[in-house]
Amino acid sequence: MKILQLSKFYPPILGGIELVEKMITKAHCSLKDEVFIVAFKQKNENFSQTGEFGELIEWINLDIKLKSAPFNLSFISQFRAYIKENKIERIYVHLPNPFMHELVRFNRKFLNKNRVEVVAVYHSDIINQKILRFFYDKYFVKTADLYHKIIVSSDNLWRFSKVLTKLPADKKTVIPFCSEGNM
């Protein structure tokens, strides 16, 4: 299977979301799936385009940052060609990430036509940005039907999230997130 993960960042940039992305990559690569990553970088950063498990990484420049939400305007026009060229079959969107969510929402008909499964990996609600949270939460609930599944780390996250409690429970898949030893 050909997998694409859409995320904010990816190792060597490390954080909780990045470790989950790495574990999903490792799992898919162990199954002999091809994994592609699209993640943001600063314009002056130079990272390898091949990851630890052989995954191919498309580093896109962080053009605009609205609070903690990064955006890249040029990738919007390249997205469909990227999907076709790499014959992507499943996309994991790591959330919250307004840019990547909107990118798949905007291309929903194209993705459906090409039989691309879109899966959300929901890490947390937006907590710190009150204005962004207010609008994004309502918008996300109205547009979350584009996801075939929503992966969460626990039933508690689904049950206590102000966003997820408003979504149909049949979309929920619980996969406990893990991390590696000393990382």
One Martini backbone bead per residue (centre of mass of N, CA, C, O) as a GRO file, in nm:
protein
  183
    1MET     BB    1   0.101   0.033   0.016
    2LYS     BB    2   0.028   0.386  -0.020
    3ILE     BB    3   0.154   0.632   0.201
    4LEU     BB    4   0.035   0.940   0.358
    5GLN     BB    5   0.174   1.202   0.556
    6LEU     BB    6   0.022   1.479   0.720
    7SER     BB    7   0.218   1.746   0.863
    8LYS     BB    8   0.401   1.957   1.030
    9PHE     BB    9   0.620   1.752   1.131
   10TYR     BB   10   0.947   1.577   1.132
   11PRO     BB   11   1.191   1.390   1.155
   12PRO     BB   12   1.414   1.562   1.350
   13ILE     BB   13   1.166   1.678   1.453
   14LEU     BB   14   1.060   1.684   1.797
   15GLY     BB   15   0.761   1.525   1.921
   16GLY     BB   16   0.473   1.374   1.980
   17ILE     BB   17   0.368   1.362   1.687
   18GLU     BB   18   0.636   1.266   1.555
   19LEU     BB   19   0.641   0.990   1.701
   20VAL     BB   20   0.382   0.882   1.579
   21GLU     BB   21   0.466   0.902   1.286
   22LYS     BB   22   0.706   0.710   1.316
   23MET     BB   23   0.540   0.460   1.404
   24ILE     BB   24   0.366   0.444   1.150
   25THR     BB   25   0.598   0.415   0.956
   26LYS     BB   26   0.725   0.160   1.076
   27ALA     BB   27   0.477  -0.022   1.041
   28HIS     BB   28   0.446   0.005   0.732
   29CYS     BB   29   0.736  -0.081   0.654
   30SER     BB   30   0.709  -0.371   0.783
   31LEU     BB   31   0.476  -0.425   0.548
   32LYS     BB   32   0.592  -0.291   0.273
   33ASP     BB   33   0.519  -0.009   0.264
   34GLU     BB   34   0.480   0.301   0.121
   35VAL     BB   35   0.626   0.609   0.246
   36PHE     BB   36   0.495   0.939   0.279
   37ILE     BB   37   0.601   1.281   0.344
   38VAL     BB   38   0.450   1.590   0.466
   39ALA     BB   39   0.652   1.873   0.573
   40PHE     BB   40   0.777   2.121   0.760
   41LYS     BB   41   1.008   2.400   0.701
   42GLN     BB   42   1.252   2.596   0.707
   43LYS     BB   43   1.420   2.760   0.462
   44ASN     BB   44   1.721   2.691   0.603
   45GLU     BB   45   1.654   2.395   0.603
   46ASN     BB   46   1.834   2.068   0.581
   47PHE     BB   47   1.691   1.769   0.491
   48SER     BB   48   1.628   1.463   0.444
   49GLN     BB   49   1.441   1.264   0.194
   50THR     BB   50   1.523   1.026   0.388
   51GLY     BB   51   1.438   0.802   0.615
   52GLU     BB   52   1.494   0.551   0.846
   53PHE     BB   53   1.274   0.351   0.664
   54GLY     BB   54   1.257   0.487   0.354
   55GLU     BB   55   1.110   0.731   0.357
   56LEU     BB   56   0.954   0.997   0.182
   57ILE     BB   57   1.043   1.348   0.196
   58GLU     BB   58   0.843   1.645   0.182
   59TRP     BB   59   0.970   1.957   0.208
   60ILE     BB   60   0.798   2.239   0.323
   61ASN     BB   61   0.755   2.559   0.340
   62LEU     BB   62   0.719   2.808   0.582
   63ASP     BB   63   0.537   3.081   0.491
   64ILE     BB   64   0.306   3.072   0.714
   65LYS     BB   65   0.206   3.189   1.054
   66LEU     BB   66  -0.080   3.108   1.254
   67LYS     BB   67   0.047   3.101   1.515
   68SER     BB   68   0.083   2.742   1.505
   69ALA     BB   69  -0.007   2.758   1.196
   70PRO     BB   70   0.098   2.624   0.911
   71PHE     BB   71   0.183   2.745   0.569
   72ASN     BB   72   0.151   2.646   0.206
   73LEU     BB   73   0.080   2.765  -0.109
   74SER     BB   74   0.225   2.583  -0.333
   75PHE     BB   75   0.113   2.292  -0.251
   76ILE     BB   76  -0.176   2.316  -0.346
   77SER     BB   77  -0.100   2.282  -0.663
   78GLN     BB   78   0.067   1.992  -0.607
   79PHE     BB   79  -0.108   1.771  -0.472
   80ARG     BB   80  -0.239   1.603  -0.703
   81ALA     BB   81   0.026   1.522  -0.841
   82TYR     BB   82   0.142   1.375  -0.594
   83ILE     BB   83  -0.074   1.157  -0.573
   84LYS     BB   84  -0.045   1.041  -0.860
   85GLU     BB   85   0.264   0.988  -0.878
   86ASN     BB   86   0.247   0.801  -0.592
   87LYS     BB   87  -0.016   0.635  -0.560
   88ILE     BB   88  -0.213   0.705  -0.338
   89GLU     BB   89  -0.429   0.533  -0.081
   90ARG     BB   90  -0.336   0.676   0.197
   91ILE     BB   91  -0.427   0.925   0.447
   92TYR     BB   92  -0.262   1.098   0.705
   93VAL     BB   93  -0.398   1.331   0.940
   94HIS     BB   94  -0.249   1.551   1.157
   95LEU     BB   95  -0.414   1.655   1.455
   96PRO     BB   96  -0.388   1.971   1.459
   97ASN     BB   97  -0.425   2.110   1.104
   98PRO     BB   98  -0.553   2.338   0.904
   99PHE     BB   99  -0.405   2.300   0.635
  100MET     BB  100  -0.437   1.989   0.591
  101HIS     BB  101  -0.739   1.980   0.621
  102GLU     BB  102  -0.802   2.175   0.385
  103LEU     BB  103  -0.658   2.020   0.162
  104VAL     BB  104  -0.848   1.767   0.172
  105ARG     BB  105  -1.117   1.913   0.150
  106PHE     BB  106  -1.065   2.054  -0.127
  107ASN     BB  107  -0.988   1.738  -0.247
  108ARG     BB  108  -1.219   1.531  -0.207
  109LYS     BB  109  -1.318   1.445  -0.492
  110PHE     BB  110  -1.045   1.352  -0.594
  111LEU     BB  111  -0.997   1.135  -0.374
  112ASN     BB  112  -1.251   0.968  -0.431
  113LYS     BB  113  -1.198   0.912  -0.733
  114ASN     BB  114  -0.901   0.777  -0.634
  115ARG     BB  115  -0.942   0.602  -0.373
  116VAL     BB  116  -0.873   0.776  -0.112
  117GLU     BB  117  -0.795   0.731   0.206
  118VAL     BB  118  -0.903   0.923   0.499
  119VAL     BB  119  -0.711   0.980   0.799
  120ALA     BB  120  -0.736   1.064   1.128
  121VAL     BB  121  -0.500   1.200   1.368
  122TYR     BB  122  -0.596   1.266   1.695
  123HIS     BB  123  -0.425   1.443   1.945
  124SER     BB  124  -0.586   1.731   1.987
  125ASP     BB  125  -0.696   2.000   2.104
  126ILE     BB  126  -0.727   2.326   2.090
  127ILE     BB  127  -0.610   2.543   2.358
  128ASN     BB  128  -0.435   2.824   2.346
  129GLN     BB  129  -0.614   2.931   2.097
  130LYS     BB  130  -0.905   3.088   2.122
  131ILE     BB  131  -0.983   3.187   1.837
  132LEU     BB  132  -0.902   2.944   1.666
  133ARG     BB  133  -1.064   2.737   1.826
  134PHE     BB  134  -1.349   2.843   1.783
  135PHE     BB  135  -1.346   2.805   1.468
  136TYR     BB  136  -1.217   2.523   1.423
  137ASP     BB  137  -1.409   2.342   1.582
  138LYS     BB  138  -1.665   2.398   1.414
  139TYR     BB  139  -1.545   2.334   1.138
  140PHE     BB  140  -1.452   2.045   1.189
  141VAL     BB  141  -1.728   1.920   1.253
  142LYS     BB  142  -1.850   1.995   0.963
  143THR     BB  143  -1.581   1.838   0.803
  144ALA     BB  144  -1.522   1.533   0.922
  145ASP     BB  145  -1.660   1.349   0.694
  146LEU     BB  146  -1.391   1.304   0.519
  147TYR     BB  147  -1.336   1.084   0.722
  148HIS     BB  148  -1.319   0.742   0.763
  149LYS     BB  149  -1.123   0.789   1.012
  150ILE     BB  150  -1.051   0.820   1.376
  151ILE     BB  151  -0.761   0.848   1.549
  152VAL     BB  152  -0.702   0.752   1.889
  153SER     BB  153  -0.549   0.693   2.207
  154SER     BB  154  -0.843   0.712   2.352
  155ASP     BB  155  -1.148   0.717   2.498
  156ASN     BB  156  -1.103   0.977   2.660
  157LEU     BB  157  -1.054   1.168   2.429
  158TRP     BB  158  -1.332   1.133   2.304
  159ARG     BB  159  -1.512   1.193   2.562
  160PHE     BB  160  -1.351   1.494   2.641
  161SER     BB  161  -1.380   1.618   2.375
  162LYS     BB  162  -1.531   1.894   2.232
  163VAL     BB  163  -1.517   1.774   1.941
  164LEU     BB  164  -1.554   1.454   1.931
  165THR     BB  165  -1.841   1.432   2.075
  166LYS     BB  166  -1.980   1.540   1.787
  167LEU     BB  167  -1.909   1.266   1.669
  168PRO     BB  168  -1.923   0.972   1.527
  169ALA     BB  169  -1.834   0.671   1.678
  170ASP     BB  170  -1.780   0.494   1.410
  171LYS     BB  171  -1.498   0.652   1.345
  172LYS     BB  172  -1.361   0.525   1.578
  173THR     BB  173  -1.007   0.462   1.662
  174VAL     BB  174  -0.813   0.279   1.890
  175ILE     BB  175  -0.462   0.380   1.932
  176PRO     BB  176  -0.207   0.361   2.114
  177PHE     BB  177   0.031   0.570   2.182
  178CYS     BB  178   0.381   0.572   2.122
  179SER     BB  179   0.722   0.531   2.227
  180GLU     BB  180   1.059   0.561   2.243
  181GLY     BB  181   1.248   0.509   2.481
  182ASN     BB  182   1.474   0.782   2.496
  183MET     BB  183   1.287   0.999   2.349
   0.00000   0.00000   0.00000
